[in-house]
N, CA and C of each residue as an Amber inpcrd file, in Angstrom:
protein
   402
 -14.7940000   6.0650000  30.0650000 -14.4540000   5.5010000  28.7760000
 -14.2690000   3.9910000  28.9480000 -14.8300000   3.2310000  28.0410000
 -14.6440000   1.7860000  28.0640000 -13.3040000   1.4410000  27.4060000
 -12.8770000   0.1970000  27.5760000 -11.6350000  -0.2350000  26.9430000
 -11.7670000  -0.1950000  25.4250000 -12.9180000  -0.5600000  24.9090000
 -13.1350000  -0.5200000  23.4640000 -13.0180000   0.9090000  22.9270000
 -13.5280000   1.8700000  23.6870000 -13.4000000   3.2720000  23.2880000
 -11.9410000   3.7210000  23.3700000 -11.2320000   3.2570000  24.3870000
  -9.8100000   3.5780000  24.5020000  -9.0600000   3.0090000  23.2980000
  -9.3660000   1.7760000  22.9400000  -8.7440000   1.1580000  21.7590000
  -8.9740000   2.0030000  20.5060000 -10.1990000   2.4220000  20.3050000
 -10.5230000   3.2240000  19.1200000  -9.7930000   4.5610000  19.1370000
  -9.7060000   5.1860000  20.3120000  -8.9930000   6.4660000  20.4190000
  -7.5040000   6.2960000  20.1290000  -6.8940000   5.2430000  20.6720000
  -5.4760000   4.9890000  20.4110000  -5.2790000   4.6350000  18.9360000
  -6.1840000   3.8520000  18.3670000  -6.1010000   3.5160000  16.9440000
  -6.1230000   4.7860000  16.1000000  -7.0120000   5.7130000  16.4580000
  -7.1190000   6.9780000  15.7340000  -5.8500000   7.8290000  15.9060000
  -5.4150000   8.0330000  17.1530000  -4.2350000   8.8760000  17.4180000
  -2.9600000   8.2880000  16.8160000  -2.8600000   6.9710000  16.8180000
  -1.6710000   6.3190000  16.2820000  -1.7640000   5.9700000  14.8130000
  -2.9220000   6.2400000  14.2010000  -3.1660000   5.9040000  12.7940000
  -2.8970000   4.4200000  12.5370000  -3.2990000   3.5830000  13.4890000
  -3.1120000   2.1430000  13.3440000  -4.2170000   1.5590000  12.4710000
  -3.8890000   0.5780000  11.6530000  -4.8940000   0.0090000  10.7570000
  -5.9380000  -0.8620000  11.4630000  -5.5850000  -1.3900000  12.6410000
  -6.5120000  -2.2800000  13.3450000  -6.5190000  -1.9700000  14.8380000
  -7.5840000  -2.3830000  15.5120000  -7.6190000  -2.2310000  16.9690000
  -6.6510000  -3.2080000  17.6270000  -6.3260000  -4.2970000  16.9550000
  -5.3310000  -5.2240000  17.4890000  -3.9770000  -4.5620000  17.6380000
  -3.6100000  -3.7570000  16.6660000  -2.3380000  -3.0180000  16.7210000
  -2.3940000  -1.9680000  17.8390000  -3.5410000  -1.3400000  17.9980000
  -3.7170000  -0.3710000  19.0830000  -3.6370000  -1.0710000  20.4360000
  -4.2180000  -2.2490000  20.5500000  -4.1820000  -3.0100000  21.8130000
  -2.7490000  -3.3680000  22.1730000  -1.9420000  -3.7220000  21.1750000
  -0.5360000  -4.0280000  21.4160000   0.1990000  -2.7980000  21.9470000
  -0.0610000  -1.6460000  21.3550000   0.5730000  -0.3980000  21.8040000
   0.1440000  -0.0710000  23.2360000  -1.1300000  -0.2240000  23.5310000
  -1.6190000   0.0520000  24.8880000  -0.9130000  -0.8550000  25.8830000
  -0.8220000  -2.1240000  25.5680000  -0.2030000  -3.0720000  26.4970000
   1.2570000  -2.7080000  26.7560000   2.0100000  -2.4270000  25.6990000
   3.4270000  -2.0950000  25.8610000   3.6210000  -0.8020000  26.6540000
   2.8900000   0.2340000  26.2860000   3.0920000   1.5400000  26.9290000
   2.5830000   1.5260000  28.3660000   1.4350000   0.9110000  28.6160000
   0.9080000   0.8840000  29.9810000   1.7810000   0.0400000  30.9030000
   2.3680000  -1.0400000  30.3760000   3.3090000  -1.8390000  31.1680000
   4.5290000  -0.9960000  31.5350000   5.0710000  -0.3040000  30.5390000
   6.2460000   0.5340000  30.7830000   5.9180000   1.6740000  31.7410000
   4.7530000   2.2790000  31.5820000   4.3520000   3.3690000  32.4720000
   4.1760000   2.8620000  33.8940000   3.6780000   1.6490000  34.0490000
   3.5080000   1.0630000  35.3680000   4.8170000   0.8700000  36.1110000
   5.9250000   0.8070000  35.3720000   7.2410000   0.6980000  36.0050000
   7.8010000   2.0600000  36.4220000   7.1040000   3.1460000  36.0810000
   7.6080000   4.4880000  36.3570000   6.8110000   5.2680000  37.3980000
   5.5260000   5.0350000  37.4900000   4.6450000   5.8570000  38.3230000
   4.4850000   5.2040000  39.6920000   4.6250000   6.0250000  40.7350000
   4.5180000   5.5360000  42.1100000   3.5650000   6.4260000  42.9140000
   3.3550000   6.0500000  44.1480000   2.6190000   6.8790000  45.0970000
   1.1490000   7.0540000  44.7670000   0.6090000   8.1510000  45.2750000
  -0.8050000   8.4590000  45.0760000  -1.1500000   8.6150000  43.6010000
  -0.2060000   9.1050000  42.8210000  -0.4470000   9.2890000  41.3860000
  -0.7010000   7.9380000  40.7030000  -0.0230000   6.9190000  41.1640000
  -0.2160000   5.5680000  40.6070000  -1.6510000   5.0920000  40.8590000
  -2.0990000   5.2640000  42.0880000  -3.4560000   4.8460000  42.4670000
  -4.4850000   5.6760000  41.7140000  -4.2950000   6.9780000  41.6830000
  -5.2500000   7.8630000  41.0210000  -5.3240000   7.5960000  39.5190000
  -4.1700000   7.3280000  38.8930000  -4.1760000   7.0490000  37.4600000
  -4.8880000   5.7190000  37.1780000  -4.6340000   4.7140000  37.9830000
  -5.2950000   3.4200000  37.7840000  -6.8130000   3.5650000  37.8570000
  -7.2890000   4.4300000  38.7460000  -8.7360000   4.6600000  38.8680000
  -9.3370000   5.2910000  37.6190000  -8.5500000   6.0590000  36.8750000
  -9.0450000   6.7660000  35.6860000  -9.1210000   5.8780000  34.4530000
  -8.4140000   4.7690000  34.4800000  -8.2770000   3.9340000  33.2880000
  -9.3860000   2.8830000  33.2070000  -9.6980000   2.4340000  31.9980000
 -10.5680000   1.2600000  31.8780000  -9.9040000   0.0790000  32.5920000
 -10.6900000  -0.8280000  33.0960000 -10.1800000  -1.9300000  33.9220000
  -9.0470000  -2.6830000  33.2320000  -9.2070000  -2.9990000  31.9580000
  -8.1970000  -3.7740000  31.2410000  -6.8440000  -3.0580000  31.2200000
  -6.8560000  -1.7620000  30.9820000  -5.6110000  -0.9840000  30.9670000
  -5.0680000  -0.8020000  32.3790000  -5.9500000  -0.6130000  33.3480000
  -5.5230000  -0.4480000  34.7350000  -4.8320000  -1.7110000  35.2530000
  -5.3170000  -2.8760000  34.8510000  -4.6980000  -4.1270000  35.2920000
  -3.2840000  -4.2860000  34.7360000  -3.0920000  -3.9360000  33.4790000
  -1.7570000  -4.0020000  32.8730000  -0.8250000  -3.0210000  33.5810000
  -1.2850000  -1.8140000  33.7810000  -0.5140000  -0.7630000  34.4500000
  -0.1550000  -1.1610000  35.8760000  -1.1270000  -1.6230000  36.6360000
  -0.9470000  -1.9260000  38.0570000  -0.1500000  -3.1980000  38.3100000
  -0.0620000  -4.0680000  37.3380000   0.6460000  -5.3350000  37.5150000
   2.1620000  -5.1600000  37.5510000   2.6440000  -3.9950000  37.1690000
   4.0810000  -3.7530000  37.0960000   4.6360000  -3.2860000  38.4320000
   5.8370000  -3.7250000  38.7330000   6.5430000  -3.2620000  39.9230000
   7.3480000  -2.0350000  39.5160000   7.1580000  -0.9110000  40.2060000
   7.8950000   0.2990000  39.8300000   9.4110000   0.1250000  39.9620000
  10.1380000   0.6880000  38.9970000  11.5960000   0.6940000  39.0400000
  12.0640000   1.5820000  40.1850000  13.2170000   1.2650000  40.7230000
  13.7600000   2.0820000  41.8120000  14.3400000   3.3930000  41.3080000
  14.7180000   3.4280000  40.0390000  15.2760000   4.6520000  39.4560000
  14.3970000   5.0760000  38.2850000  13.5740000   6.1220000  38.4480000
  12.7090000   6.5540000  37.3450000  13.5200000   7.0580000  36.1520000
  12.9770000   6.8370000  34.9800000  13.6280000   7.2450000  33.7380000
  13.1620000   8.6260000  33.2990000  14.0270000   9.3290000  32.5750000
  13.6070000  10.5620000  31.9100000  12.6320000  10.1730000  30.8040000
  11.9970000  11.1460000  30.1960000  11.1010000  10.8600000  29.0890000
  11.8140000  10.1270000  27.9610000  12.9950000  10.6040000  27.5790000
  13.7560000   9.9590000  26.5190000  14.2090000   8.5680000  26.9570000
  14.6080000   8.4180000  28.2100000  14.9890000   7.1070000  28.7350000
  13.8350000   6.1230000  28.6660000  12.6250000   6.6180000  28.9520000
  11.4200000   5.7920000  28.8610000  11.2320000   5.2730000  27.4360000
  11.3620000   6.1520000  26.4590000  11.1880000   5.7720000  25.0560000
  12.2530000   4.7520000  24.6510000  13.5050000   4.9850000  25.0250000
  14.5790000   4.0470000  24.6750000  14.3560000   2.6930000  25.3420000
  13.9280000   2.6980000  26.6140000  13.6610000   1.4500000  27.3310000
  12.5200000   0.6850000  26.6770000  11.4680000   1.3970000  26.3010000
  10.3290000   0.7650000  25.6290000  10.7710000   0.1450000  24.3010000
  11.5900000   0.8500000  23.5440000  12.0860000   0.3230000  22.2720000
  12.9090000  -0.9450000  22.4850000  13.7620000  -0.9260000  23.4770000
  14.6060000  -2.0850000  23.7670000  13.7720000  -3.2830000  24.1900000
  12.8400000  -3.0720000  25.1060000  12.0110000  -4.1770000  25.6090000
  11.0850000  -4.7270000  24.5250000  10.6050000  -3.8640000  23.6390000
   9.6630000  -4.2900000  22.5970000  10.3700000  -4.7710000  21.3310000
  11.6840000  -4.5680000  21.2690000  12.4190000  -4.9770000  20.0830000
  12.1620000  -4.0840000  18.8880000  11.8470000  -2.8320000  19.1560000
  11.5690000  -1.8860000  18.0750000  12.5890000  -0.7710000  18.0360000
  12.2480000   0.2600000  17.3080000  13.1280000   1.4270000  17.2000000
  12.6430000   2.5140000  18.1490000  13.5130000   3.4470000  18.5080000
  13.0600000   4.5780000  19.3210000  11.9530000   5.3800000  18.6390000
  12.0010000   5.5020000  17.3230000  10.9600000   6.2550000  16.6070000
   9.5990000   5.5750000  16.7500000   9.5680000   4.2640000  16.6120000
   8.3160000   3.5240000  16.7710000   7.8230000   3.6130000  18.2070000
   8.7430000   3.4690000  19.1570000   8.3630000   3.5550000  20.5710000
   7.8270000   4.9380000  20.9070000   8.4180000   5.9820000  20.3410000
   7.9400000   7.3490000  20.5870000   6.5410000   7.5250000  20.0040000
   6.2960000   6.9670000  18.8320000   4.9800000   7.0490000  18.1980000
   3.9410000   6.3530000  19.0590000   4.2410000   5.1370000  19.4920000
   3.3070000   4.3860000  20.3380000   3.0440000   5.1170000  21.6480000
   4.0980000   5.6410000  22.2450000   3.9640000   6.3680000  23.5010000
   3.0410000   7.5650000  23.3290000   3.2430000   8.3370000  22.2770000
   2.4050000   9.5090000  22.0350000   0.9490000   9.1470000  21.8240000
   0.7080000   8.0860000  21.0620000  -0.6730000   7.6700000  20.7870000
  -1.3890000   7.2360000  22.0620000  -0.7160000   6.4640000  22.8880000
  -1.3450000   5.9500000  24.1150000  -1.4490000   7.0380000  25.1790000
  -0.3640000   7.7810000  25.4030000  -0.3900000   8.7650000  26.4840000
  -1.2920000   9.9580000  26.1690000  -1.5780000  10.2250000  24.9060000
  -2.5670000  11.2670000  24.5750000  -3.9340000  10.8680000  25.1190000
  -4.2690000   9.6070000  24.9790000  -5.5500000   9.1070000  25.4860000
  -5.5280000   9.0450000  27.0060000  -4.4140000   8.6030000  27.5760000
  -4.2790000   8.5530000  29.0360000  -4.4180000   9.9560000  29.6270000
  -3.8060000  10.9450000  28.9900000  -3.9080000  12.3280000  29.4780000
  -5.3550000  12.8010000  29.4620000  -6.0930000  12.4330000  28.4280000
  -7.5070000  12.7940000  28.3490000  -8.2870000  12.1340000  29.4880000
  -8.0220000  10.8600000  29.7370000  -8.7210000  10.1370000  30.8030000
  -8.3750000  10.6800000  32.1860000  -7.1220000  11.0140000  32.4010000
  -6.6640000  11.4560000  33.7160000  -7.0440000  12.9010000  34.0260000
  -7.0680000  13.7420000  33.0060000  -7.3600000  15.1520000  33.2230000
  -6.1160000  15.9520000  33.5490000  -6.1930000  17.2630000  33.3840000
  -5.0030000  18.1120000  33.5220000  -4.3920000  18.1200000  34.9180000
  -5.1950000  18.0480000  35.9460000  -4.6580000  18.1070000  37.3080000
  -3.7640000  16.9020000  37.6120000  -4.2490000  15.7100000  37.3110000
  -3.4550000  14.5040000  37.5730000  -2.2340000  14.4390000  36.6670000
  -2.3820000  14.8290000  35.4150000  -1.2310000  14.7970000  34.5050000
  -0.1590000  15.7690000  34.9920000  -0.5520000  16.9240000  35.4750000
   0.4200000  17.8740000  36.0260000   1.1400000  17.2740000  37.2230000
   0.4090000  16.6160000  38.1020000   1.0290000  15.9560000  39.2650000
   2.0070000  14.8680000  38.8160000   1.6130000  14.0810000  37.8240000
   2.4990000  13.0300000  37.3130000   3.7800000  13.6220000  36.7440000
   3.6280000  14.6190000  35.8970000   4.7930000  15.2470000  35.2610000
   5.7160000  15.8570000  36.3110000   5.1440000  16.4540000  37.3410000
   5.9560000  17.0590000  38.3970000   6.7470000  16.0240000  39.1890000
   6.2420000  14.8090000  39.2910000   6.9190000  13.7630000  40.0680000
   7.9350000  12.9710000  39.2500000   7.7820000  12.9940000  37.9320000
   8.6890000  12.2370000  37.0730000   9.8720000  13.1110000  36.6440000
  10.9810000  12.4770000  36.2420000  12.1240000  13.2590000  35.7580000
  11.7690000  14.0500000  34.4970000  12.6900000  14.8670000  34.0350000
  12.4320000  15.7270000  32.8760000  12.1030000  14.9260000  31.6200000
  11.3920000  15.5870000  30.7200000  11.0970000  15.0100000  29.4250000
   9.7550000  14.3180000  29.3040000   9.0070000  14.2120000  30.3860000
   7.7220000  13.5200000  30.3450000   6.5960000  14.3910000  29.8200000
   6.6940000  15.6750000  29.9700000   5.6030000  16.5580000  29.5340000
   5.2930000  16.3490000  28.0590000   6.3100000  16.2900000  27.2330000
   6.0950000  16.1020000  25.7960000   5.4290000  14.7640000  25.4920000
   5.7500000  13.7430000  26.2700000   5.1390000  12.4320000  26.0370000
   3.6370000  12.4560000  26.3050000   3.2150000  13.3330000  27.2170000
   1.7960000  13.4870000  27.5170000   1.1500000  14.5900000  26.6840000
   1.8810000  15.1140000  25.6930000   1.3220000  16.1370000  24.8150000
   1.3100000  17.5190000  25.4320000   2.1730000  17.7510000  26.4200000
   2.2590000  19.0370000  27.1040000   3.5920000  19.7070000  26.7610000
   3.6130000  21.0190000  26.8250000   4.8730000  21.7480000  26.6580000
   5.5920000  21.7910000  27.9940000   6.8950000  21.6230000  27.9580000
   7.7020000  21.7290000  29.1720000   8.4370000  23.0610000  29.0980000
   7.7680000  24.1000000  29.5970000   8.2530000  25.4650000  29.4050000
   9.0760000  26.0090000  30.5590000   8.9470000  25.4200000  31.7110000
   9.6460000  25.9620000  32.8710000  10.7580000  25.0100000  33.2980000
  11.7990000  25.5580000  33.9050000  12.8590000  24.6750000  34.4060000
  12.2820000  23.7390000  35.4780000  12.7190000  22.5330000  35.4890000
  12.2440000  21.5470000  36.4560000  12.8140000  21.8440000  37.8410000
  11.9680000  21.7060000  38.8380000  12.3870000  21.8170000  40.2230000
  12.4680000  20.4160000  40.7980000  13.4900000  20.1100000  41.5810000
  13.5820000  18.7700000  42.1580000  12.3550000  18.4870000  43.0230000
  11.8440000  17.2530000  42.9240000  10.6930000  16.8490000  43.7350000
  11.1000000  16.7940000  45.1970000  10.2030000  17.2510000  46.0480000
  10.5120000  17.2670000  47.4810000  10.3570000  15.9020000  48.0890000
């Protein structure tokens, strides 16, 4: 998928009126995601993304303490100066496209490595109790 196609997909999923608004959402969410994902999953996810999105994602230094899914949304809202509802909407629009690009295997690995609450952000059901990562 090209970056332009990613923009159009995010615009569609987020019901944004312009690709400029979609580009803003991609930048905010990919920056925030880059502060959460580490290890092999970080490298593998960057490979799946269009170059423009991968650069935004990879430019971030991962936080030492990963956030829960809800913590991620609240942090994104605070950093962007928006509301949690807006941040949740943007997150859903962008991560739906990211999940499509990454595929189910990588998304499962990501969700397993992150704290609780991330499955819903990637459009997945979190049906089983979380096991601590080894």
